[in-house]
Structures are given as C-alpha cells and as structure tokens.
C-alpha cells in the first residue's frame, strides 16, 4: 500500500534494535482516517474468505483489528497477556515471546470466544520474527477453528517471520514490507497486488 510506505518514510523513526516507531499514526496517536484506509485494504485482500471473526493480541493490534472488523461486520477477539493464569479448563493458552519487551507472556483466549465454527482472520500491526502470529495460530489450532488468513500492517521482511509463514502455506498479506531500514531511509519490497 503506497500511502502506508509514504507515511512510514515521512513519520517513522528507526530505533536501535531494529525497532520502527510509528507512534504518530498507529502505536500511540492513531490516525483514524488513515487506519480506516488500511481496514478497507484488508477487506479487499481477504474478501474471498468466509471470515466470521478477527483475532488479534493486546494491546497494539486492537485498534487496527476493530477498524478492519467494521468492513467484515464480524466480532474482534483479542488474546490477553496474562500474568497469572488460572487454567481451569475455560481458556486456551500459549506462550508468546515479545519482540519489543524482550519477555515471554502467557496469552489466553476464553473458550467461549473461539470455537470450531470460527473462520478466523488474524490482524496485527507488525510482523517481525512471527512469535505473536504463531502464538495466535496455536490458539486457533487449540480451538479447532480455521485460519483463513493473516493481515499485517508493517512486515519487517529482514526478519524471518513472514517468509516462514508463507513457506508453511499461510495466506499472509502485509500492507508494507520493509527490506531494510536505517536512520536515513526505509527501503520497501515491491508488491504487485
Ligand atoms: P514478532 O512476534 O513477529 O517477533 O513481533 C511482532 C510484535 O512485536 C507485534 O505485535 C508488535 O507489537 C511488536 N513489534 C515487532 N517489531 C516492532 C517494531 O519494529 N515496532 C513496533 N512498534 N512494534 C514491533
């Protein structure tokens, strides 16, 4: 999505540790008109799939997931990061290594909100090593639900999460894929869709 690439070039800040900050429009202040355009684009890319639920992970995926869900007219479920899980049989759970916080979270979803009848689109803001998306895929597997696709705003293509997901046959679309980034420039992979 050209508009996203331009916005990242204009407003993104590259931080040590391969972190891209996009706090001006996605991760702190949220540019709703712009996020709306990303939501529409996800609808276009996944319109051939029978999606009845969107799954994301708190906190930064929730905004883009909710806006996208307005175009699919489906509920959003966000996996919760939990500090003390009480595994009483009512939850699906997995562990996810956080790229930005350098720690492992227990992540849970209630069995009430993810079931074998669900056809799920995963939406998240970033894809780096794939830990977050793989954890969500694990929860979908535990529930016996069907993964219909994964929609990512910004994929860091120099980390291997995206290539591994595509190699395993996941229907993954990223609105912008970064091949390399430095203080001075961000280089995007060309996409023809
Ligand atoms: P992964 O689990 O694929 O390694 O990393 C993806 C998760 O880490 C996303 O949910 C996102 O919140 C966070 N993340 C990874 N890389 C970046 C980055 O460069 N900038 C920001 N703001 N978040 C990132």
Coordinates of N, CA, C and O and ligand atoms in Angstrom, one line a residue:
X1 N 0.9 -1.2 0.0 CA 0.0 0.0 0.0 C 0.9 1.2 0.0 O 1.6 1.5 1.0
X2 N 0.9 1.9 -1.2 CA 1.9 3.0 -1.4 C 1.7 4.1 -0.3 O 2.7 4.7 0.2
X3 N 0.5 4.4 0.1 CA 0.2 5.5 1.1 C 0.9 5.2 2.4 O 1.4 6.0 3.1
X4 N 0.8 3.9 2.8 CA 1.5 3.5 4.0 C 3.0 3.6 3.9 O 3.6 4.1 4.9
X5 N 3.5 3.2 2.8 CA 5.0 3.3 2.6 C 5.4 4.8 2.8 O 6.4 5.1 3.5
X6 N 4.6 5.7 2.1 CA 5.0 7.1 2.2 C 4.9 7.6 3.6 O 5.7 8.4 4.1
X7 N 3.8 7.2 4.3 CA 3.6 7.6 5.7 C 4.8 7.2 6.6 O 5.3 7.9 7.5
X8 N 5.2 5.9 6.4 CA 6.3 5.4 7.2 C 7.6 6.2 6.9 O 8.3 6.6 7.8
X9 N 7.8 6.5 5.6 CA 9.0 7.3 5.2 C 9.0 8.7 5.9 O 10.0 9.2 6.4
X10 N 7.8 9.3 5.9 CA 7.7 10.6 6.4 C 7.7 10.7 8.0 O 8.3 11.5 8.6
X11 N 7.0 9.7 8.6 CA 6.8 9.8 10.0 C 7.5 8.8 10.9 O 7.5 8.9 12.1
X12 N 7.9 7.7 10.3 CA 8.5 6.6 11.1 C 9.9 7.0 11.6 O 10.6 7.8 11.0
X13 N 10.2 6.4 12.7 CA 11.6 6.7 13.3 C 12.2 5.3 13.6 O 11.6 4.4 14.2
X14 N 13.4 5.1 13.1 CA 14.1 3.9 13.3 C 14.9 4.0 14.6 O 15.7 4.9 14.8
X15 N 14.7 3.0 15.5 CA 15.3 3.0 16.8 C 16.3 1.8 16.9 O 16.1 0.8 16.2
X16 N 17.3 1.9 17.8 CA 18.2 0.7 18.0 C 17.4 -0.6 18.2 O 16.4 -0.5 18.8
X17 N 18.0 -1.7 17.8 CA 17.4 -3.0 18.0 C 16.4 -3.3 16.9 O 15.5 -4.1 17.1
X18 N 16.5 -2.6 15.7 CA 15.6 -2.9 14.6 C 14.1 -2.6 14.9 O 13.2 -3.3 14.5
X19 N 13.9 -1.6 15.7 CA 12.5 -1.2 16.1 C 12.1 0.0 15.2 O 12.9 1.0 15.2
X20 N 11.0 -0.1 14.6 CA 10.4 1.1 13.9 C 9.3 1.7 14.7 O 8.4 1.0 15.1
X21 N 9.4 3.0 15.0 CA 8.4 3.7 15.8 C 7.4 4.3 14.8 O 7.9 5.1 14.0
X22 N 6.2 4.0 15.0 CA 5.2 4.7 14.2 C 4.1 5.2 15.1 O 2.9 5.1 14.9
X23 N 4.6 5.9 16.1 CA 3.7 6.4 17.2 C 2.8 7.6 16.7 O 1.8 7.8 17.4
X24 N 3.1 8.2 15.6 CA 2.3 9.4 15.2 C 1.0 8.9 14.6 O 0.1 9.7 14.5
X25 N 0.9 7.7 14.0 CA -0.4 7.3 13.4 C -0.9 5.9 13.8 O -2.0 5.6 13.5
X26 N -0.1 5.1 14.4 CA -0.6 3.7 14.7 C -0.4 3.3 16.1 O -1.3 2.6 16.7
X27 N 0.7 3.5 16.8 CA 1.0 2.9 18.0 C 0.9 3.8 19.3 O 1.2 3.3 20.4
X28 N 0.5 5.1 19.1 CA 0.3 5.9 20.3 C -0.8 6.9 19.9 O -2.0 6.6 20.3
X29 N -0.5 7.9 19.1 CA -1.6 8.6 18.4 C -2.1 7.7 17.3 O -1.3 7.1 16.6
X30 N -3.4 7.7 17.1 CA -3.9 6.9 16.0 C -4.7 7.8 14.9 O -5.6 8.5 15.3
X31 N -4.2 7.7 13.7 CA -4.8 8.5 12.6 C -5.9 7.6 12.0 O -5.7 6.7 11.2
X32 N -7.1 7.9 12.5 CA -8.3 7.0 12.2 C -8.6 7.0 10.8 O -8.9 6.0 10.2
X33 N -8.6 8.2 10.1 CA -8.9 8.2 8.7 C -7.9 7.3 7.9 O -8.3 6.5 7.0
X34 N -6.6 7.3 8.3 CA -5.6 6.5 7.6 C -5.8 5.0 8.0 O -5.8 4.2 7.1
X35 N -6.0 4.7 9.2 CA -6.2 3.3 9.7 C -7.5 2.8 9.0 O -7.5 1.6 8.6
X36 N -8.5 3.6 8.8 CA -9.6 3.2 8.0 C -9.3 2.7 6.6 O -9.8 1.7 6.1
X37 N -8.4 3.4 6.0 CA -8.0 3.0 4.6 C -7.3 1.7 4.7 O -7.4 0.8 3.8
X38 N -6.5 1.4 5.7 CA -5.8 0.1 5.9 C -6.9 -1.0 6.1 O -6.8 -2.1 5.6
X39 N -7.9 -0.7 6.9 CA -9.0 -1.6 7.1 C -9.7 -2.0 5.8 O -10.0 -3.2 5.6
X40 N -9.9 -1.0 5.0 CA -10.6 -1.2 3.7 C -9.7 -2.1 2.8 O -10.2 -3.0 2.1
X41 N -8.4 -1.9 2.9 CA -7.5 -2.7 2.1 C -7.5 -4.2 2.5 O -7.5 -5.1 1.7
X42 N -7.5 -4.4 3.9 CA -7.6 -5.8 4.4 C -8.9 -6.4 3.8 O -8.9 -7.6 3.5
X43 N -10.0 -5.7 3.8 CA -11.3 -6.2 3.3 C -11.1 -6.6 1.9 O -11.5 -7.7 1.5
X44 N -10.5 -5.8 1.1 CA -10.3 -6.1 -0.3 C -9.4 -7.4 -0.5 O -9.7 -8.3 -1.2
X45 N -8.3 -7.5 0.3 CA -7.4 -8.6 0.2 C -8.0 -9.9 0.6 O -7.6 -11.0 0.1
X46 N -8.9 -9.9 1.6 CA -9.4 -11.1 2.1 C -10.9 -11.3 1.8 O -11.6 -12.1 2.5
X47 N -11.4 -10.6 0.8 CA -12.9 -10.6 0.6 C -13.3 -12.0 0.1 O -14.5 -12.3 0.2
X48 N -12.4 -12.8 -0.4 CA -12.9 -14.2 -0.9 C -12.9 -15.2 0.2 O -13.2 -16.4 -0.1
X49 N -12.7 -14.8 1.4 CA -12.6 -15.8 2.5 C -13.9 -15.7 3.4 O -14.3 -14.6 3.7
X50 N -14.4 -16.8 3.9 CA -15.6 -16.8 4.7 C -15.3 -16.4 6.2 O -15.5 -17.2 7.1
X51 N -14.8 -15.2 6.4 CA -14.3 -14.8 7.7 C -15.5 -14.5 8.6 O -16.4 -13.7 8.3
X52 N -15.5 -15.1 9.8 CA -16.6 -14.7 10.8 C -16.0 -14.2 12.1 O -16.8 -13.9 13.0
X53 N -14.7 -14.0 12.2 CA -14.1 -13.5 13.4 C -12.7 -13.0 13.1 O -12.0 -13.5 12.3
X54 N -12.3 -11.9 13.8 CA -11.0 -11.3 13.7 C -10.3 -11.5 15.0 O -10.9 -11.3 16.1
X55 N -9.1 -12.1 15.0 CA -8.3 -12.3 16.2 C -7.0 -11.5 16.2 O -6.3 -11.4 15.2
X56 N -6.7 -10.8 17.3 CA -5.5 -10.1 17.4 C -5.0 -10.2 18.8 O -5.5 -11.1 19.6
X57 N -3.9 -9.5 19.2 CA -3.3 -9.6 20.5 C -3.2 -8.2 21.1 O -2.9 -7.3 20.4
X58 N -3.5 -8.1 22.4 CA -3.4 -6.8 23.0 C -1.9 -6.4 23.1 O -1.1 -7.2 23.2
X59 N -1.6 -5.1 23.1 CA -2.6 -4.0 23.0 C -2.6 -3.4 21.6 O -3.6 -3.0 21.1
X60 N -1.4 -3.4 21.0 CA -1.4 -2.6 19.8 C -2.1 -3.1 18.6 O -2.4 -2.4 17.6
X61 N -2.6 -4.4 18.6 CA -3.3 -4.9 17.4 C -4.8 -4.5 17.5 O -5.5 -4.6 16.5
X62 N -5.3 -4.0 18.7 CA -6.7 -3.9 18.9 C -7.3 -2.8 18.0 O -8.4 -3.0 17.4
X63 N -6.7 -1.7 17.9 CA -7.2 -0.6 17.1 C -7.4 -1.0 15.6 O -8.5 -0.8 15.1
X64 N -6.4 -1.4 15.0 CA -6.5 -1.8 13.6 C -7.5 -3.0 13.4 O -8.2 -3.0 12.4
X65 N -7.5 -3.9 14.3 CA -8.4 -5.0 14.2 C -9.9 -4.5 14.3 O -10.7 -5.0 13.5
X66 N -10.2 -3.6 15.2 CA -11.6 -3.1 15.3 C -12.0 -2.4 14.1 O -13.1 -2.5 13.6
X67 N -11.1 -1.5 13.5 CA -11.5 -0.8 12.3 C -11.7 -1.7 11.2 O -12.6 -1.6 10.4
X68 N -10.8 -2.7 11.0 CA -11.0 -3.7 10.0 C -12.3 -4.5 10.1 O -13.0 -4.7 9.1
X69 N -12.6 -4.8 11.3 CA -13.8 -5.6 11.6 C -15.1 -4.9 11.1 O -16.1 -5.5 10.8
X70 N -15.1 -3.6 11.1 CA -16.3 -2.8 10.6 C -16.6 -3.1 9.2 O -17.7 -3.0 8.7
X71 N -15.5 -3.5 8.4 CA -15.8 -3.8 7.0 C -16.2 -5.3 6.8 O -16.8 -5.6 5.8
X72 N -15.8 -6.1 7.7 CA -16.3 -7.5 7.6 C -17.6 -7.8 8.4 O -18.2 -8.8 8.3
X73 N -17.9 -6.8 9.3 CA -19.1 -7.0 10.1 C -19.0 -8.2 11.0 O -19.9 -9.1 11.0
X74 N -17.9 -8.4 11.6 CA -17.6 -9.6 12.5 C -17.1 -9.1 13.8 O -16.5 -8.0 13.9
X75 N -17.1 -9.9 14.9 CA -16.5 -9.5 16.1 C -15.0 -9.6 16.1 O -14.4 -10.4 15.3
X76 N -14.4 -8.9 17.0 CA -13.0 -9.0 17.2 C -12.7 -9.7 18.6 O -13.4 -9.3 19.6
X77 N -11.8 -10.6 18.6 CA -11.4 -11.2 19.9 C -9.9 -10.8 20.0 O -9.1 -11.0 19.1
X78 N -9.5 -10.3 21.2 CA -8.1 -10.1 21.4 C -7.6 -11.0 22.5 O -8.2 -11.1 23.5
X79 N -6.5 -11.7 22.1 CA -5.8 -12.5 23.1 C -5.2 -11.6 24.2 O -4.7 -10.6 23.9
X80 N -5.4 -12.1 25.4 CA -5.0 -11.2 26.5 C -3.6 -11.7 27.1 O -3.4 -12.9 27.2
X81 N -2.7 -10.8 27.4 CA -1.5 -11.1 28.0 C -1.8 -11.3 29.5 O -2.4 -10.4 30.1
X82 N -1.4 -12.4 30.1 CA -1.8 -12.6 31.4 C -0.6 -12.9 32.3 O 0.4 -13.5 31.9
X83 N -0.6 -12.3 33.5 CA 0.5 -12.5 34.5 C 0.2 -13.7 35.4 O 1.1 -14.3 35.9
X84 N -1.0 -14.1 35.6 CA -1.3 -15.2 36.5 C -2.5 -16.0 35.8 O -3.6 -15.6 35.9
X85 N -2.1 -17.1 35.1 CA -3.3 -17.8 34.5 C -3.7 -18.9 35.5 O -3.0 -19.6 36.0
X86 N -5.1 -18.9 35.6 CA -5.7 -20.0 36.3 C -6.3 -20.9 35.3 O -7.4 -20.7 34.8
X87 N -5.6 -22.0 35.0 CA -6.1 -22.9 33.9 C -7.1 -23.8 34.4 O -6.9 -24.9 34.9
X88 N -8.4 -23.3 34.4 CA -9.5 -24.1 34.9 C -10.3 -24.8 33.8 O -11.4 -25.3 34.0
X89 N -9.7 -24.9 32.6 CA -10.4 -25.6 31.5 C -11.2 -24.6 30.7 O -11.8 -25.1 29.7
X90 N -11.3 -23.4 31.1 CA -12.2 -22.5 30.3 C -11.4 -21.6 29.3 O -12.0 -20.8 28.6
X91 N -10.1 -21.8 29.3 CA -9.2 -21.0 28.5 C -8.3 -21.8 27.5 O -7.9 -22.9 27.9
X92 N -8.1 -21.2 26.4 CA -6.9 -21.7 25.6 C -5.7 -20.8 25.9 O -5.9 -19.6 26.1
X93 N -4.6 -21.4 26.0 CA -3.4 -20.5 26.3 C -2.2 -21.0 25.6 O -2.0 -22.1 25.1
X94 N -1.3 -20.0 25.4 CA 0.0 -20.3 24.8 C 1.0 -19.3 25.4 O 0.7 -18.4 26.1
X95 N 2.3 -19.5 25.0 CA 3.3 -18.5 25.5 C 3.8 -17.8 24.2 O 4.0 -18.4 23.2
X96 N 4.0 -16.5 24.4 CA 4.5 -15.7 23.2 C 5.7 -14.8 23.7 O 5.6 -14.1 24.7
X97 N 6.8 -14.9 23.0 CA 7.9 -14.1 23.2 C 7.7 -12.7 22.6 O 7.4 -12.6 21.5
X98 N 7.7 -11.6 23.5 CA 7.5 -10.3 23.0 C 8.8 -9.7 22.4 O 9.8 -9.7 23.0
X99 N 8.7 -9.3 21.1 CA 9.8 -8.7 20.4 C 10.2 -7.4 21.1 O 11.4 -7.1 21.3
X100 N 9.2 -6.5 21.4 CA 9.5 -5.2 21.8 C 9.9 -5.2 23.3 O 10.6 -4.3 23.8
X101 N 9.3 -6.1 24.1 CA 9.6 -6.0 25.5 C 10.5 -7.1 26.1 O 10.8 -7.2 27.2
X102 N 11.0 -7.9 25.1 CA 12.0 -8.9 25.5 C 11.6 -9.8 26.7 O 12.4 -9.9 27.6
X103 N 10.4 -10.3 26.7 CA 10.0 -11.2 27.7 C 8.9 -12.1 27.2 O 8.4 -11.9 26.1
X104 N 8.6 -13.2 27.9 CA 7.6 -14.2 27.5 C 6.3 -13.9 28.2 O 6.3 -13.8 29.4
X105 N 5.2 -13.8 27.5 CA 3.9 -13.7 28.1 C 3.1 -15.0 27.9 O 3.2 -15.6 26.9
X106 N 2.3 -15.3 29.0 CA 1.2 -16.2 28.8 C 0.1 -15.5 28.1 O -0.2 -14.3 28.5
X107 N -0.5 -16.1 27.1 CA -1.5 -15.4 26.4 C -2.7 -16.3 26.4 O -2.6 -17.5 26.1
X108 N -3.9 -15.7 26.6 CA -5.1 -16.5 26.8 C -6.3 -16.0 25.9 O -6.4 -14.8 25.6
X109 N -7.1 -17.0 25.6 CA -8.4 -16.6 25.0 C -9.5 -17.5 25.6 O -9.2 -18.7 25.8
X110 N -10.6 -17.0 25.9 CA -11.7 -17.8 26.5 C -12.2 -18.8 25.5 O -12.4 -18.4 24.3
X111 N -12.5 -20.0 25.9 CA -13.1 -21.0 25.0 C -14.5 -20.5 24.5 O -15.0 -21.0 23.5
X112 N -15.1 -19.5 25.2 CA -16.4 -19.0 24.7 C -16.3 -18.3 23.4 O -17.2 -18.2 22.7
X113 N -15.1 -17.7 23.2 CA -15.0 -16.7 22.1 C -14.2 -17.3 20.9 O -14.0 -16.5 19.9
X114 N -13.7 -18.5 21.0 CA -13.0 -19.1 19.8 C -13.5 -20.6 19.8 O -13.2 -21.3 20.7
X115 N -14.2 -21.0 18.7 CA -14.8 -22.3 18.7 C -14.5 -23.0 17.3 O -14.0 -22.3 16.4
X116 N -14.8 -24.3 17.2 CA -14.6 -25.0 15.9 C -15.4 -24.4 14.8 O -15.0 -24.7 13.6
X117 N -16.4 -23.6 15.1 CA -17.2 -23.0 14.0 C -16.5 -21.7 13.4 O -17.0 -21.2 12.4
X118 N -15.5 -21.3 14.0 CA -14.9 -20.0 13.6 C -13.9 -20.1 12.5 O -13.1 -21.0 12.4
X119 N -14.1 -19.1 11.5 CA -13.2 -18.9 10.4 C -12.5 -17.6 10.6 O -13.1 -16.5 10.5
X120 N -11.2 -17.7 11.0 CA -10.5 -16.5 11.6 C -9.5 -15.8 10.7 O -8.7 -16.4 10.0
X121 N -9.6 -14.5 10.8 CA -8.6 -13.6 10.2 C -7.8 -13.0 11.3 O -8.3 -12.4 12.2
X122 N -6.4 -13.3 11.3 CA -5.6 -12.6 12.3 C -5.1 -11.3 11.7 O -4.7 -11.2 10.6
X123 N -5.2 -10.2 12.6 CA -4.8 -8.9 12.2 C -3.8 -8.4 13.3 O -4.0 -8.6 14.5
X124 N -2.6 -7.9 12.8 CA -1.7 -7.3 13.8 C -1.0 -6.1 13.2 O -1.0 -5.9 11.9
X125 N -0.4 -5.3 14.0 CA 0.3 -4.1 13.5 C 1.6 -4.4 12.8 O 1.9 -3.9 11.7
X126 N 2.5 -5.3 13.5 CA 3.8 -5.6 12.9 C 4.0 -7.1 12.9 O 3.4 -7.8 13.6
X127 N 4.8 -7.5 11.9 CA 5.3 -8.9 11.9 C 6.8 -8.8 11.8 O 7.4 -8.2 11.0
X128 N 7.5 -9.5 12.8 CA 8.9 -9.5 12.8 C 9.4 -10.9 12.8 O 9.5 -11.5 11.7
X129 N 9.6 -11.5 14.0 CA 10.0 -12.9 14.0 C 8.9 -13.9 13.9 O 9.1 -15.1 13.8
X130 N 7.7 -13.4 14.0 CA 6.5 -14.2 13.9 C 6.0 -14.8 15.2 O 5.0 -15.6 15.1
X131 N 6.6 -14.5 16.3 CA 6.2 -15.1 17.6 C 4.7 -14.8 17.9 O 3.9 -15.7 18.3
X132 N 4.3 -13.5 17.7 CA 2.9 -13.2 18.0 C 1.9 -13.9 17.1 O 1.0 -14.6 17.6
X133 N 2.2 -13.9 15.8 CA 1.2 -14.6 14.9 C 1.2 -16.1 15.1 O 0.2 -16.7 15.1
X134 N 2.4 -16.7 15.3 CA 2.4 -18.1 15.6 C 1.7 -18.5 16.8 O 1.0 -19.5 16.9
X135 N 1.8 -17.7 17.9 CA 1.0 -17.9 19.1 C -0.5 -17.9 18.8 O -1.2 -18.7 19.3
X136 N -0.9 -16.9 18.1 CA -2.3 -16.8 17.7 C -2.8 -18.0 16.9 O -3.9 -18.5 17.1
X137 N -1.9 -18.4 16.0 CA -2.3 -19.6 15.2 C -2.4 -20.9 16.1 O -3.3 -21.7 15.9
X138 N -1.5 -20.9 17.1 CA -1.6 -22.0 18.0 C -3.0 -22.0 18.8 O -3.6 -23.1 18.9
X139 N -3.4 -20.8 19.2 CA -4.7 -20.7 19.9 C -5.8 -21.2 19.0 O -6.8 -21.9 19.4
X140 N -5.7 -20.8 17.7 CA -6.8 -21.2 16.7 C -6.8 -22.7 16.6 O -7.8 -23.3 16.5
X141 N -5.6 -23.3 16.5 CA -5.5 -24.8 16.5 C -6.1 -25.4 17.7 O -6.8 -26.4 17.6
X142 N -5.8 -24.9 18.9 CA -6.3 -25.5 20.1 C -7.8 -25.5 20.1 O -8.5 -26.4 20.6
X143 N -8.4 -24.4 19.5 CA -9.9 -24.3 19.5 C -10.5 -25.1 18.4 O -11.7 -25.3 18.3
X144 N -9.7 -25.6 17.5 CA -10.3 -26.4 16.3 C -10.9 -25.4 15.3 O -11.7 -25.8 14.5
X145 N -10.6 -24.2 15.4 CA -11.1 -23.2 14.4 C -10.2 -23.2 13.1 O -9.2 -23.9 13.1
X146 N -10.7 -22.5 12.1 CA -10.0 -22.5 10.8 C -9.3 -21.1 10.6 O -9.9 -20.1 10.8
X147 N -8.0 -21.2 10.3 CA -7.3 -19.9 10.0 C -7.5 -19.6 8.5 O -7.2 -20.4 7.6
X148 N -8.1 -18.4 8.2 CA -8.4 -18.0 6.9 C -7.3 -17.1 6.3 O -7.1 -17.0 5.1
X149 N -6.6 -16.4 7.2 CA -5.6 -15.5 6.7 C -4.9 -14.7 7.8 O -5.4 -14.7 8.9
X150 N -3.9 -14.0 7.4 CA -3.2 -13.2 8.4 C -2.9 -11.8 7.7 O -2.4 -11.8 6.6
X151 N -3.4 -10.7 8.3 CA -3.2 -9.4 7.7 C -2.3 -8.6 8.6 O -2.7 -8.4 9.8
X152 N -1.3 -8.0 8.1 CA -0.3 -7.3 8.8 C -0.1 -5.9 8.2 O -0.1 -5.8 7.0
X153 N 0.0 -4.9 9.1 CA 0.2 -3.5 8.5 C 1.6 -3.4 8.0 O 1.9 -3.1 6.9
X154 N 2.6 -3.7 8.9 CA 4.0 -3.5 8.6 C 4.8 -4.8 8.9 O 4.9 -5.2 10.0
X155 N 5.3 -5.4 7.8 CA 6.2 -6.6 8.0 C 7.6 -6.1 7.8 O 8.0 -5.4 6.9
X156 N 8.4 -6.5 8.8 CA 9.9 -6.3 8.6 C 10.5 -7.5 7.9 O 10.7 -8.6 8.6
X157 N 10.6 -7.4 6.6 CA 11.0 -8.5 5.8 C 12.4 -9.0 6.0 O 12.7 -10.1 5.6
X158 N 13.2 -8.2 6.7 CA 14.6 -8.7 7.0 C 14.6 -9.6 8.2 O 15.6 -10.1 8.6
X159 N 13.4 -9.8 8.9 CA 13.3 -10.8 9.9 C 12.4 -11.9 9.3 O 11.7 -11.7 8.4
X160 N 12.6 -13.1 9.9 CA 12.1 -14.3 9.0 C 10.6 -14.7 9.3 O 10.2 -15.8 8.8
X161 N 9.9 -14.0 10.2 CA 8.5 -14.4 10.5 C 7.7 -14.6 9.2 O 7.0 -15.6 9.0
X162 N 7.7 -13.6 8.3 CA 6.9 -13.6 7.1 C 7.2 -14.8 6.2 O 6.4 -15.5 5.7
X163 N 8.5 -14.9 5.9 CA 8.9 -16.0 5.0 C 8.6 -17.3 5.5 O 8.1 -18.2 4.7
X164 N 8.7 -17.6 6.8 CA 8.3 -18.9 7.4 C 6.8 -19.1 7.3 O 6.4 -20.2 6.9
X165 N 6.0 -18.1 7.5 CA 4.6 -18.3 7.4 C 4.2 -18.6 6.0 O 3.4 -19.5 5.7
X166 N 4.7 -17.8 5.0 CA 4.4 -18.1 3.6 C 4.8 -19.5 3.2 O 4.1 -20.2 2.5
X167 N 6.0 -19.9 3.7 CA 6.5 -21.2 3.3 C 5.6 -22.3 3.9 O 5.5 -23.4 3.3
X168 N 4.9 -22.0 5.0 CA 4.1 -23.1 5.6 C 2.6 -23.0 5.0 O 1.7 -23.6 5.5
X169 N 2.5 -22.1 4.0 CA 1.2 -22.1 3.3 C 0.1 -21.1 3.9 O -1.0 -21.1 3.5
X170 N 0.5 -20.3 4.8 CA -0.4 -19.3 5.4 C -0.7 -18.2 4.4 O 0.2 -17.7 3.7
X171 N -2.0 -17.9 4.3 CA -2.5 -16.8 3.4 C -2.2 -15.4 4.1 O -3.0 -14.9 4.7
X172 N -0.9 -15.0 3.9 CA -0.4 -13.8 4.6 C -0.4 -12.6 3.6 O 0.2 -12.7 2.5
X173 N -1.0 -11.5 4.0 CA -0.8 -10.2 3.3 C -0.3 -9.1 4.2 O -0.9 -8.9 5.2
X174 N 0.8 -8.5 3.8 CA 1.3 -7.3 4.6 C 1.1 -6.1 3.7 O 1.4 -6.1 2.5
X175 N 0.6 -5.0 4.3 CA 0.4 -3.8 3.5 C 1.6 -3.1 3.1 O 1.7 -2.4 2.1
X176 N 2.7 -3.2 4.0 CA 4.0 -2.7 3.6 C 5.1 -3.7 4.1 O 4.9 -4.2 5.2
X177 N 6.0 -4.0 3.2 CA 7.1 -4.9 3.7 C 8.4 -4.2 3.6 O 8.8 -3.7 2.5
X178 N 9.1 -4.1 4.7 CA 10.4 -3.4 4.8 C 11.5 -4.3 4.5 O 11.6 -5.4 5.2
X179 N 12.3 -4.0 3.5 CA 13.5 -4.9 3.2 C 14.7 -4.5 4.1 O 15.5 -5.3 4.5
X180 N 14.9 -3.1 4.3 CA 15.9 -2.7 5.2 C 15.6 -1.3 5.7 O 14.8 -0.6 5.1
X181 N 16.2 -1.0 6.8 CA 15.9 0.4 7.4 C 17.1 0.9 8.1 O 17.8 0.1 8.7
X182 N 17.3 2.2 8.1 CA 18.4 2.8 8.8 C 17.9 4.2 9.2 O 16.7 4.6 8.9
X183 N 18.7 5.0 9.9 CA 18.3 6.3 10.4 C 17.8 7.2 9.2 O 17.0 8.0 9.3
X184 N 18.5 6.9 8.0 CA 18.2 7.8 6.9 C 17.1 7.4 5.9 O 16.5 8.2 5.3
X185 N 16.9 6.1 5.9 CA 16.0 5.6 4.8 C 15.3 4.3 5.2 O 15.9 3.5 6.0
X186 N 14.2 4.1 4.6 CA 13.5 2.8 4.7 C 13.3 2.3 3.3 O 12.7 3.0 2.5
X187 N 13.7 1.1 3.0 CA 13.5 0.5 1.7 C 12.4 -0.5 1.8 O 12.5 -1.5 2.6
X188 N 11.5 -0.4 0.8 CA 10.3 -1.4 0.8 C 10.5 -2.4 -0.3 O 11.0 -2.1 -1.4
X189 N 9.9 -3.6 -0.1 CA 9.9 -4.6 -1.1 C 8.7 -4.2 -2.1 O 7.7 -3.8 -1.6
X190 N 9.0 -4.4 -3.4 CA 7.9 -4.0 -4.3 C 6.8 -5.2 -4.2 O 7.2 -6.3 -4.2
X191 N 5.6 -4.8 -4.2 CA 4.5 -5.7 -4.2 C 3.5 -5.4 -5.3 O 3.2 -4.2 -5.6
X192 N 3.0 -6.4 -6.0 CA 2.1 -6.1 -7.2 C 0.7 -6.6 -7.0 O 0.2 -7.4 -7.7
X193 N 0.1 -6.2 -5.9 CA -1.3 -6.6 -5.7 C -2.1 -5.4 -5.4 O -1.7 -4.3 -5.2
Ligands
LIG1 P1 7.0 -10.8 16.3 O1 6.2 -11.5 17.3 O2 6.6 -11.1 14.9 O3 8.5 -11.0 16.5 O4 6.8 -9.2 16.5 C1 5.6 -8.7 16.3 C2 5.0 -8.0 17.5 O5 6.0 -7.2 18.2 C3 3.9 -7.1 17.1 O6 2.7 -7.4 17.8 C4 4.4 -5.7 17.5 O7 3.6 -5.2 18.5 C5 5.8 -5.8 18.1 N1 6.8 -5.3 17.1 C6 7.8 -6.0 16.5 N2 8.6 -5.2 15.8 C7 8.2 -4.0 16.0 C8 8.7 -2.7 15.6 O8 9.6 -2.5 14.8 N3 8.0 -1.6 16.0 C9 6.9 -1.7 16.8 N4 6.2 -0.6 17.2 N5 6.4 -2.9 17.3 C10 7.0 -4.0 16.9

